[in-house]
Amino acid sequence: MSPQNAYKKFHIYSQGIAAEFLQSVVVVDDKAQTNPETKKATDDTAPTAGLSQPGRGGRKQVTAKSELVEPIDNTASIKQTEDLSTPPAPTEPISPMPQLKDAEVLPIKALNEAFAQHGIVCGFLSPAASGTDREEIIKRVVKSAKRADIVILDWKMERGERAGSTALEIIDNILKSDDGKRGNSFQSRGRLRLIVIYSQTIDLAGIASDIYNHLNKDIKPEDSFKRLDDFSLNHESTRICVFRKSGGTASKDGRTYDVNALTDKIIDEFTLLTEGLLSNVAIEALSALRQNTHKILQKFNSGLDAPYLTHRALTNPSEETQSHPIALLASEMQDVLEGNGITDSVSPDRIKLWLRSLPERILPNNITVNSKFRNMTVENQLDFVADAVENGVHEPTDLSATNSEWTTFINKLKSPKKDEHSDFTNLMLADMSGASKDREFSMLTTIRSHYTTPPPYLNLGTVIAIRKGAVSEYYVCIQPVCDCVRLECATRFPFLKLELPPKPDPAKPKQPKFDFIIRDGANLLELKVDYKPYNMELISFTPDHKLIKAEQVAIEGNIDNKEWVFTGTTDSGSTIQCVWLADLKFAHAQRIAGRFGSEITRVGLTESEWLRRMAG
């Protein structure tokens, strides 16, 4: 299968998952009308674009009126679609697109019906030309955007002001609401966001440039938006794209869409933002939870309130039951996910499709063959990778035996050498960022995510930094969970020291070991636990509402740059500030505590040295 065909199939599969997930759209347009004035259809109206060939920016658009794209049907189950290269036909016809007298008008009824074809609810807001009403509408847009999957904005919504000022203000406020000034104090960053500009303006590339220049003003390079093409911007999980309303002046840029075609194109744009193996799993999982939300709510009905209170009264201590509903809810959600075949998105067949589509998705000639493999094409290399992913590197296969260089490479992966596995990751990347990606994935598996901003509290697995000038010392809390809550007075907490690995020595090719990776500001730190009891620290903290909570403190007086800090007291009575960095997932924290317990319970024996050696 060619990379182009593989990507086409993978994209359409991902598109179906995205269509099942999407539920809500917020549209902001001062010309949105329920019953707009129409005119008779003519042959000289602007062409309506269909879907583009799938790709990450810069793909050729279909603009001919005779090449209308079949709307996506998300009513059929993706898993029941045998030929994933052909999207199923819609079950109901969409109403004909009205020809409007005013090309700037957005027909509410037509757009509503088009989105309803995909089961997507569409809400409309219309800002006033000026004054306090306009500001209030902007606040409502930002509030609505928090619950919307997609936001559609007109570009020109003001009179007497520069075109785009309202749209830019809305985009600014949405991004700040999403990400807290594009980077928050927790390990997680932002949210998934698609913003669409849908305008009658002729110069769409100019709109994209205005947005690009506005968003990147006084922004660090790592936080800046990147140009995908003349009409699309991207930064991490945010995508902004620009399209033109139909009915006005014709254009050859392929960006003119009537509302019927726009809905399909928007789903396609959302797919370009989300398509991937793990992202498809996540989207499919959240779709299953959305579809079963009301069933879960019914399980936790008010008729169970009295039994729950009986459970609380009989439990000692009763405060423990306050967290029990969370565990019950998590269990119900897991039942939903396990019963919906979510992991099919990472089945061997999907993985092979993903791998074979890499040369097309990463762009041709950007992915290369590892220099260790002679006489091997990119496609051959990806076939060997797919074989290793499906069967594992520890079992020889017929394919792996056909190439001695690959066999040598795989044998190295079996050895305990450090950092070698990033070589395997790099086989699937164009920028050789395997080491960085492996570290990012390791954090996903070991570090708890914080999606909101309540103060962190000190608990088993909390990682802190103690600043000493330009140098920081790192520690992990090993206080048992039950001793971190319901605190009535100042309590001492034990911390194990975390060591930074020494700088690599070229004379010693063996890489230093580390236990986990955390983020401290812009730096990723590789930390190793020091289990020696004599290097541990005991710090006393005073509870706030029975917990040890952190407070936000400005760094060097800069109120825009803050850290979460636990303020404690050392054994000598001096005050010490402990900067919160992360919380380890419970199982990882418990493993550290268990190993420390083994360390301090070592038994010293008087025994025959000969016998000890025989046993060892």
Short mmCIF file of N, CA and C in Angstrom, two decimals, residues 360-502:
data_model
loop_
_atom_site.label_atom_id
_atom_site.label_comp_id
_atom_site.label_asym_id
_atom_site.label_seq_id
_atom_site.Cartn_x
_atom_site.Cartn_y
_atom_site.Cartn_z
N GLU A 360 3.79 10.21 4.03
CA GLU A 360 2.83 11.19 3.50
C GLU A 360 2.46 12.21 4.57
N ARG A 361 2.29 11.79 5.82
CA ARG A 361 1.87 12.72 6.87
C ARG A 361 3.00 13.66 7.28
N ILE A 362 4.22 13.13 7.34
CA ILE A 362 5.35 13.94 7.74
C ILE A 362 5.84 14.81 6.57
N LEU A 363 5.34 14.55 5.39
CA LEU A 363 5.69 15.18 4.12
C LEU A 363 6.84 14.41 3.46
N PRO A 364 6.71 14.18 2.16
CA PRO A 364 7.70 13.37 1.43
C PRO A 364 9.13 13.88 1.61
N ASN A 365 10.05 12.92 1.72
CA ASN A 365 11.49 13.18 1.82
C ASN A 365 11.93 13.74 3.17
N ASN A 366 10.99 13.98 4.09
CA ASN A 366 11.38 14.49 5.41
C ASN A 366 11.76 13.37 6.36
N ILE A 367 11.24 12.18 6.13
CA ILE A 367 11.62 11.03 6.95
C ILE A 367 12.65 10.23 6.16
N THR A 368 13.74 9.88 6.81
CA THR A 368 14.86 9.25 6.11
C THR A 368 15.17 7.89 6.73
N VAL A 369 15.99 7.13 6.02
CA VAL A 369 16.42 5.82 6.49
C VAL A 369 17.60 6.00 7.44
N ASN A 370 17.58 5.27 8.55
CA ASN A 370 18.69 5.29 9.49
C ASN A 370 19.98 4.89 8.78
N SER A 371 21.05 5.61 9.08
CA SER A 371 22.33 5.37 8.40
C SER A 371 22.88 3.98 8.66
N LYS A 372 22.37 3.30 9.69
CA LYS A 372 22.85 1.95 10.01
C LYS A 372 22.34 0.91 9.01
N PHE A 373 21.29 1.27 8.27
CA PHE A 373 20.67 0.31 7.36
C PHE A 373 21.03 0.66 5.92
N ARG A 374 21.86 -0.14 5.31
CA ARG A 374 22.22 0.06 3.92
C ARG A 374 21.22 -0.67 3.01
N ASN A 375 21.04 -0.11 1.83
CA ASN A 375 20.17 -0.74 0.82
C ASN A 375 18.75 -0.96 1.35
N MET A 376 18.24 0.01 2.12
CA MET A 376 16.89 -0.09 2.66
C MET A 376 16.14 1.20 2.34
N THR A 377 14.90 1.07 1.87
CA THR A 377 14.07 2.24 1.60
C THR A 377 13.31 2.64 2.86
N VAL A 378 12.70 3.81 2.82
CA VAL A 378 11.89 4.26 3.96
C VAL A 378 10.76 3.28 4.22
N GLU A 379 10.12 2.80 3.12
CA GLU A 379 9.01 1.85 3.27
C GLU A 379 9.50 0.55 3.90
N ASN A 380 10.69 0.06 3.48
CA ASN A 380 11.26 -1.16 4.09
C ASN A 380 11.49 -0.95 5.58
N GLN A 381 12.06 0.19 5.92
CA GLN A 381 12.35 0.47 7.32
C GLN A 381 11.08 0.47 8.16
N LEU A 382 10.01 1.07 7.64
CA LEU A 382 8.75 1.12 8.37
C LEU A 382 8.11 -0.27 8.47
N ASP A 383 8.32 -1.12 7.47
CA ASP A 383 7.83 -2.50 7.56
C ASP A 383 8.53 -3.24 8.70
N PHE A 384 9.84 -3.05 8.83
CA PHE A 384 10.57 -3.68 9.93
C PHE A 384 10.11 -3.12 11.28
N VAL A 385 9.85 -1.81 11.34
CA VAL A 385 9.35 -1.21 12.57
C VAL A 385 7.99 -1.80 12.93
N ALA A 386 7.10 -1.92 11.94
CA ALA A 386 5.78 -2.48 12.19
C ALA A 386 5.88 -3.91 12.70
N ASP A 387 6.80 -4.69 12.14
CA ASP A 387 7.01 -6.07 12.57
C ASP A 387 7.46 -6.11 14.03
N ALA A 388 8.38 -5.22 14.40
CA ALA A 388 8.87 -5.19 15.78
C ALA A 388 7.80 -4.71 16.75
N VAL A 389 6.98 -3.74 16.33
CA VAL A 389 5.92 -3.22 17.20
C VAL A 389 4.87 -4.29 17.45
N GLU A 390 4.53 -5.05 16.40
CA GLU A 390 3.48 -6.07 16.55
C GLU A 390 3.97 -7.28 17.35
N ASN A 391 5.20 -7.71 17.12
CA ASN A 391 5.68 -8.95 17.72
C ASN A 391 6.64 -8.75 18.88
N GLY A 392 7.10 -7.50 19.08
CA GLY A 392 8.07 -7.25 20.13
C GLY A 392 9.48 -7.51 19.64
N VAL A 393 10.45 -6.93 20.32
CA VAL A 393 11.84 -7.07 19.88
C VAL A 393 12.49 -8.33 20.44
N HIS A 394 11.84 -8.99 21.39
CA HIS A 394 12.47 -10.13 22.06
C HIS A 394 12.27 -11.45 21.33
N GLU A 395 11.30 -11.48 20.41
CA GLU A 395 11.04 -12.71 19.66
C GLU A 395 11.47 -12.53 18.21
N PRO A 396 12.35 -13.39 17.69
CA PRO A 396 12.76 -13.28 16.28
C PRO A 396 11.59 -13.60 15.35
N THR A 397 11.53 -12.92 14.23
CA THR A 397 10.47 -13.16 13.24
C THR A 397 11.11 -13.45 11.89
N ASP A 398 10.29 -13.96 10.99
CA ASP A 398 10.80 -14.28 9.65
C ASP A 398 11.31 -13.02 8.95
N LEU A 399 10.61 -11.90 9.13
CA LEU A 399 11.03 -10.67 8.47
C LEU A 399 12.34 -10.15 9.04
N SER A 400 12.46 -10.12 10.37
CA SER A 400 13.68 -9.58 10.99
C SER A 400 14.91 -10.40 10.62
N ALA A 401 14.71 -11.68 10.34
CA ALA A 401 15.85 -12.55 10.00
C ALA A 401 16.39 -12.29 8.61
N THR A 402 15.66 -11.52 7.80
CA THR A 402 16.09 -11.29 6.42
C THR A 402 17.11 -10.17 6.29
N ASN A 403 17.37 -9.44 7.36
CA ASN A 403 18.30 -8.32 7.29
C ASN A 403 19.21 -8.33 8.51
N SER A 404 20.49 -8.58 8.29
CA SER A 404 21.44 -8.71 9.41
C SER A 404 21.63 -7.38 10.14
N GLU A 405 21.58 -6.27 9.41
CA GLU A 405 21.75 -4.96 10.06
C GLU A 405 20.59 -4.67 11.00
N TRP A 406 19.38 -5.04 10.56
CA TRP A 406 18.21 -4.86 11.44
C TRP A 406 18.32 -5.77 12.65
N THR A 407 18.76 -7.00 12.45
CA THR A 407 18.92 -7.94 13.56
C THR A 407 19.90 -7.39 14.59
N THR A 408 21.01 -6.82 14.14
CA THR A 408 21.98 -6.21 15.05
C THR A 408 21.36 -5.05 15.82
N PHE A 409 20.59 -4.24 15.11
CA PHE A 409 19.91 -3.09 15.74
C PHE A 409 18.93 -3.57 16.81
N ILE A 410 18.14 -4.59 16.49
CA ILE A 410 17.16 -5.12 17.44
C ILE A 410 17.83 -5.74 18.65
N ASN A 411 18.93 -6.44 18.43
CA ASN A 411 19.64 -7.06 19.56
C ASN A 411 20.13 -6.02 20.56
N LYS A 412 20.49 -4.84 20.08
CA LYS A 412 20.90 -3.77 20.99
C LYS A 412 19.72 -3.30 21.84
N LEU A 413 18.53 -3.34 21.27
CA LEU A 413 17.35 -2.93 22.03
C LEU A 413 17.04 -3.91 23.15
N LYS A 414 17.46 -5.15 22.98
CA LYS A 414 17.22 -6.16 24.02
C LYS A 414 18.14 -5.96 25.22
N SER A 415 19.26 -5.29 25.01
CA SER A 415 20.24 -5.11 26.08
C SER A 415 19.78 -4.01 27.03
N PRO A 416 20.37 -3.97 28.24
CA PRO A 416 19.95 -2.96 29.22
C PRO A 416 20.61 -1.61 29.05
N LYS A 417 21.24 -1.34 27.89
CA LYS A 417 21.89 -0.05 27.70
C LYS A 417 20.88 1.09 27.78
N LYS A 418 21.31 2.20 28.35
CA LYS A 418 20.40 3.31 28.58
C LYS A 418 20.28 4.20 27.34
N ASP A 419 19.09 4.71 27.12
CA ASP A 419 18.79 5.67 26.06
C ASP A 419 18.84 5.08 24.66
N GLU A 420 19.08 3.79 24.54
CA GLU A 420 19.12 3.17 23.22
C GLU A 420 17.74 3.17 22.56
N HIS A 421 16.70 3.12 23.35
CA HIS A 421 15.36 2.98 22.79
C HIS A 421 14.91 4.23 22.03
N SER A 422 15.54 5.36 22.29
CA SER A 422 15.20 6.54 21.49
C SER A 422 15.64 6.37 20.05
N ASP A 423 16.61 5.51 19.78
CA ASP A 423 16.98 5.20 18.40
C ASP A 423 15.79 4.59 17.66
N PHE A 424 15.05 3.73 18.34
CA PHE A 424 13.88 3.12 17.73
C PHE A 424 12.80 4.18 17.49
N THR A 425 12.57 5.04 18.47
CA THR A 425 11.59 6.11 18.32
C THR A 425 11.94 7.01 17.14
N ASN A 426 13.22 7.29 16.96
CA ASN A 426 13.66 8.17 15.88
C ASN A 426 13.38 7.60 14.50
N LEU A 427 13.20 6.29 14.40
CA LEU A 427 12.87 5.69 13.10
C LEU A 427 11.51 6.16 12.60
N MET A 428 10.68 6.69 13.49
CA MET A 428 9.33 7.12 13.12
C MET A 428 9.19 8.64 13.14
N LEU A 429 10.31 9.36 13.25
CA LEU A 429 10.28 10.81 13.33
C LEU A 429 11.19 11.41 12.27
N ALA A 430 10.84 12.63 11.85
CA ALA A 430 11.66 13.31 10.85
C ALA A 430 12.70 14.23 11.47
N ASP A 431 12.46 14.67 12.70
CA ASP A 431 13.36 15.66 13.31
C ASP A 431 14.30 15.06 14.35
N MET A 432 14.34 13.74 14.45
CA MET A 432 15.24 13.05 15.39
C MET A 432 15.01 13.52 16.83
N SER A 433 13.76 13.75 17.19
CA SER A 433 13.43 14.22 18.54
C SER A 433 13.00 13.07 19.44
N GLY A 434 13.48 11.86 19.15
CA GLY A 434 13.03 10.68 19.89
C GLY A 434 13.27 10.78 21.37
N ALA A 435 14.44 11.28 21.78
CA ALA A 435 14.74 11.38 23.21
C ALA A 435 13.74 12.29 23.91
N SER A 436 13.41 13.41 23.28
CA SER A 436 12.44 14.35 23.86
C SER A 436 11.06 13.72 23.93
N LYS A 437 10.64 13.03 22.86
CA LYS A 437 9.33 12.40 22.83
C LYS A 437 9.23 11.27 23.87
N ASP A 438 10.30 10.49 24.01
CA ASP A 438 10.29 9.42 25.01
C ASP A 438 10.14 9.99 26.41
N ARG A 439 10.79 11.11 26.67
CA ARG A 439 10.68 11.74 27.99
C ARG A 439 9.26 12.27 28.22
N GLU A 440 8.68 12.83 27.18
CA GLU A 440 7.31 13.34 27.29
C GLU A 440 6.33 12.20 27.59
N PHE A 441 6.50 11.07 26.91
CA PHE A 441 5.62 9.93 27.16
C PHE A 441 5.84 9.37 28.56
N SER A 442 7.10 9.36 29.02
CA SER A 442 7.37 8.85 30.37
C SER A 442 6.67 9.69 31.42
N MET A 443 6.58 11.00 31.18
CA MET A 443 5.88 11.87 32.13
C MET A 443 4.39 11.57 32.14
N LEU A 444 3.84 11.24 30.97
CA LEU A 444 2.42 10.87 30.91
C LEU A 444 2.14 9.65 31.77
N THR A 445 3.09 8.73 31.85
CA THR A 445 2.88 7.48 32.60
C THR A 445 3.20 7.60 34.08
N THR A 446 3.92 8.65 34.50
CA THR A 446 4.37 8.71 35.89
C THR A 446 3.86 9.92 36.67
N ILE A 447 3.52 11.02 35.98
CA ILE A 447 3.16 12.26 36.66
C ILE A 447 1.65 12.47 36.60
N ARG A 448 1.06 12.79 37.74
CA ARG A 448 -0.37 13.11 37.78
C ARG A 448 -0.64 14.41 37.05
N SER A 449 -1.76 14.46 36.33
CA SER A 449 -2.16 15.68 35.63
C SER A 449 -3.04 16.53 36.53
N HIS A 450 -2.89 17.84 36.42
CA HIS A 450 -3.73 18.79 37.14
C HIS A 450 -4.44 19.65 36.09
N TYR A 451 -5.74 19.43 35.94
CA TYR A 451 -6.47 20.12 34.89
C TYR A 451 -7.10 21.42 35.36
N THR A 452 -7.19 21.63 36.64
CA THR A 452 -7.71 22.87 37.18
C THR A 452 -6.65 23.47 38.10
N THR A 453 -6.96 24.61 38.70
CA THR A 453 -5.94 25.31 39.47
C THR A 453 -6.27 25.47 40.95
N PRO A 454 -6.77 24.47 41.64
CA PRO A 454 -6.84 24.58 43.10
C PRO A 454 -5.44 24.40 43.66
N PRO A 455 -5.18 24.90 44.86
CA PRO A 455 -3.83 24.74 45.41
C PRO A 455 -3.46 23.27 45.56
N PRO A 456 -2.26 22.88 45.15
CA PRO A 456 -1.81 21.51 45.41
C PRO A 456 -1.70 21.29 46.91
N TYR A 457 -1.86 20.06 47.35
CA TYR A 457 -1.62 19.77 48.76
C TYR A 457 -0.57 18.67 48.88
N LEU A 458 0.15 18.73 50.00
CA LEU A 458 1.27 17.82 50.22
C LEU A 458 0.76 16.41 50.43
N ASN A 459 1.33 15.47 49.70
CA ASN A 459 0.82 14.10 49.72
C ASN A 459 1.96 13.14 49.35
N LEU A 460 1.69 11.86 49.50
CA LEU A 460 2.64 10.85 49.06
C LEU A 460 2.94 11.04 47.58
N GLY A 461 4.22 11.21 47.24
CA GLY A 461 4.61 11.38 45.85
C GLY A 461 4.75 12.82 45.40
N THR A 462 4.51 13.80 46.29
CA THR A 462 4.70 15.20 45.91
C THR A 462 6.19 15.49 45.75
N VAL A 463 6.55 16.09 44.62
CA VAL A 463 7.95 16.45 44.34
C VAL A 463 8.11 17.95 44.57
N ILE A 464 9.12 18.32 45.37
CA ILE A 464 9.35 19.73 45.69
C ILE A 464 10.78 20.12 45.33
N ALA A 465 10.98 21.43 45.23
CA ALA A 465 12.32 21.99 45.03
C ALA A 465 12.58 23.00 46.14
N ILE A 466 13.75 22.95 46.71
CA ILE A 466 14.19 23.93 47.70
C ILE A 466 15.25 24.78 47.03
N ARG A 467 14.92 26.07 46.82
CA ARG A 467 15.84 26.96 46.12
C ARG A 467 16.92 27.46 47.05
N LYS A 468 18.14 27.37 46.60
CA LYS A 468 19.29 27.91 47.33
C LYS A 468 20.11 28.75 46.36
N GLY A 469 19.62 29.99 46.16
CA GLY A 469 20.23 30.84 45.16
C GLY A 469 19.94 30.32 43.78
N ALA A 470 20.98 30.15 42.98
CA ALA A 470 20.81 29.65 41.62
C ALA A 470 20.72 28.14 41.56
N VAL A 471 20.90 27.48 42.72
CA VAL A 471 20.89 26.02 42.78
C VAL A 471 19.61 25.55 43.46
N SER A 472 19.07 24.44 43.00
CA SER A 472 17.88 23.85 43.61
C SER A 472 18.17 22.43 44.05
N GLU A 473 17.61 22.07 45.20
CA GLU A 473 17.65 20.68 45.66
C GLU A 473 16.25 20.11 45.54
N TYR A 474 16.16 18.83 45.18
CA TYR A 474 14.86 18.22 44.88
C TYR A 474 14.59 17.06 45.83
N TYR A 475 13.30 16.94 46.24
CA TYR A 475 12.90 15.92 47.19
C TYR A 475 11.53 15.38 46.81
N VAL A 476 11.24 14.15 47.25
CA VAL A 476 9.92 13.55 47.06
C VAL A 476 9.37 13.15 48.42
N CYS A 477 8.10 13.46 48.64
CA CYS A 477 7.45 13.17 49.92
C CYS A 477 7.06 11.69 49.98
N ILE A 478 7.34 11.05 51.13
CA ILE A 478 6.97 9.63 51.30
C ILE A 478 6.04 9.45 52.50
N GLN A 479 5.37 10.52 52.90
CA GLN A 479 4.39 10.41 53.99
C GLN A 479 3.23 9.53 53.54
N PRO A 480 2.81 8.53 54.33
CA PRO A 480 1.65 7.71 53.95
C PRO A 480 0.41 8.59 53.71
N VAL A 481 -0.42 8.17 52.76
CA VAL A 481 -1.57 8.97 52.37
C VAL A 481 -2.47 9.30 53.56
N CYS A 482 -2.71 8.32 54.41
CA CYS A 482 -3.62 8.53 55.53
C CYS A 482 -3.08 9.54 56.54
N ASP A 483 -1.76 9.79 56.51
CA ASP A 483 -1.17 10.76 57.42
C ASP A 483 -1.01 12.14 56.79
N CYS A 484 -1.54 12.30 55.57
CA CYS A 484 -1.48 13.60 54.88
C CYS A 484 -2.80 14.35 54.97
N VAL A 485 -3.82 13.74 55.54
CA VAL A 485 -5.15 14.35 55.61
C VAL A 485 -5.64 14.35 57.06
N ARG A 486 -6.69 15.13 57.29
CA ARG A 486 -7.31 15.25 58.62
C ARG A 486 -6.27 15.66 59.67
N LEU A 487 -5.43 16.61 59.33
CA LEU A 487 -4.38 17.06 60.24
C LEU A 487 -4.93 18.14 61.16
N GLU A 488 -4.62 18.03 62.44
CA GLU A 488 -5.13 18.98 63.43
C GLU A 488 -4.05 19.95 63.90
N CYS A 489 -2.78 19.61 63.72
CA CYS A 489 -1.69 20.45 64.22
C CYS A 489 -0.49 20.29 63.30
N ALA A 490 0.57 21.04 63.58
CA ALA A 490 1.78 20.95 62.78
C ALA A 490 2.28 19.52 62.73
N THR A 491 2.66 19.07 61.54
CA THR A 491 3.04 17.67 61.33
C THR A 491 4.33 17.62 60.53
N ARG A 492 5.20 16.69 60.91
CA ARG A 492 6.46 16.51 60.19
C ARG A 492 6.25 15.55 59.01
N PHE A 493 6.83 15.91 57.88
CA PHE A 493 6.73 15.11 56.66
C PHE A 493 8.13 14.66 56.24
N PRO A 494 8.30 13.36 55.94
CA PRO A 494 9.62 12.87 55.49
C PRO A 494 9.78 13.03 53.97
N PHE A 495 10.98 13.40 53.56
CA PHE A 495 11.30 13.59 52.15
C PHE A 495 12.58 12.85 51.81
N LEU A 496 12.56 12.11 50.71
CA LEU A 496 13.77 11.49 50.19
C LEU A 496 14.41 12.43 49.17
N LYS A 497 15.72 12.48 49.19
CA LYS A 497 16.43 13.36 48.28
C LYS A 497 16.40 12.80 46.86
N LEU A 498 16.28 13.70 45.90
CA LEU A 498 16.32 13.33 44.48
C LEU A 498 17.59 13.90 43.87
N GLU A 499 18.35 13.04 43.26
CA GLU A 499 19.64 13.46 42.71
C GLU A 499 19.55 13.70 41.21
N LEU A 500 20.17 14.78 40.77
CA LEU A 500 20.35 15.01 39.34
C LEU A 500 21.51 14.15 38.86
N PRO A 501 21.38 13.50 37.73
CA PRO A 501 22.49 12.65 37.25
C PRO A 501 23.69 13.51 36.88
N PRO A 502 24.89 12.99 37.04
CA PRO A 502 26.08 13.74 36.64
C PRO A 502 26.09 13.95 35.13
#
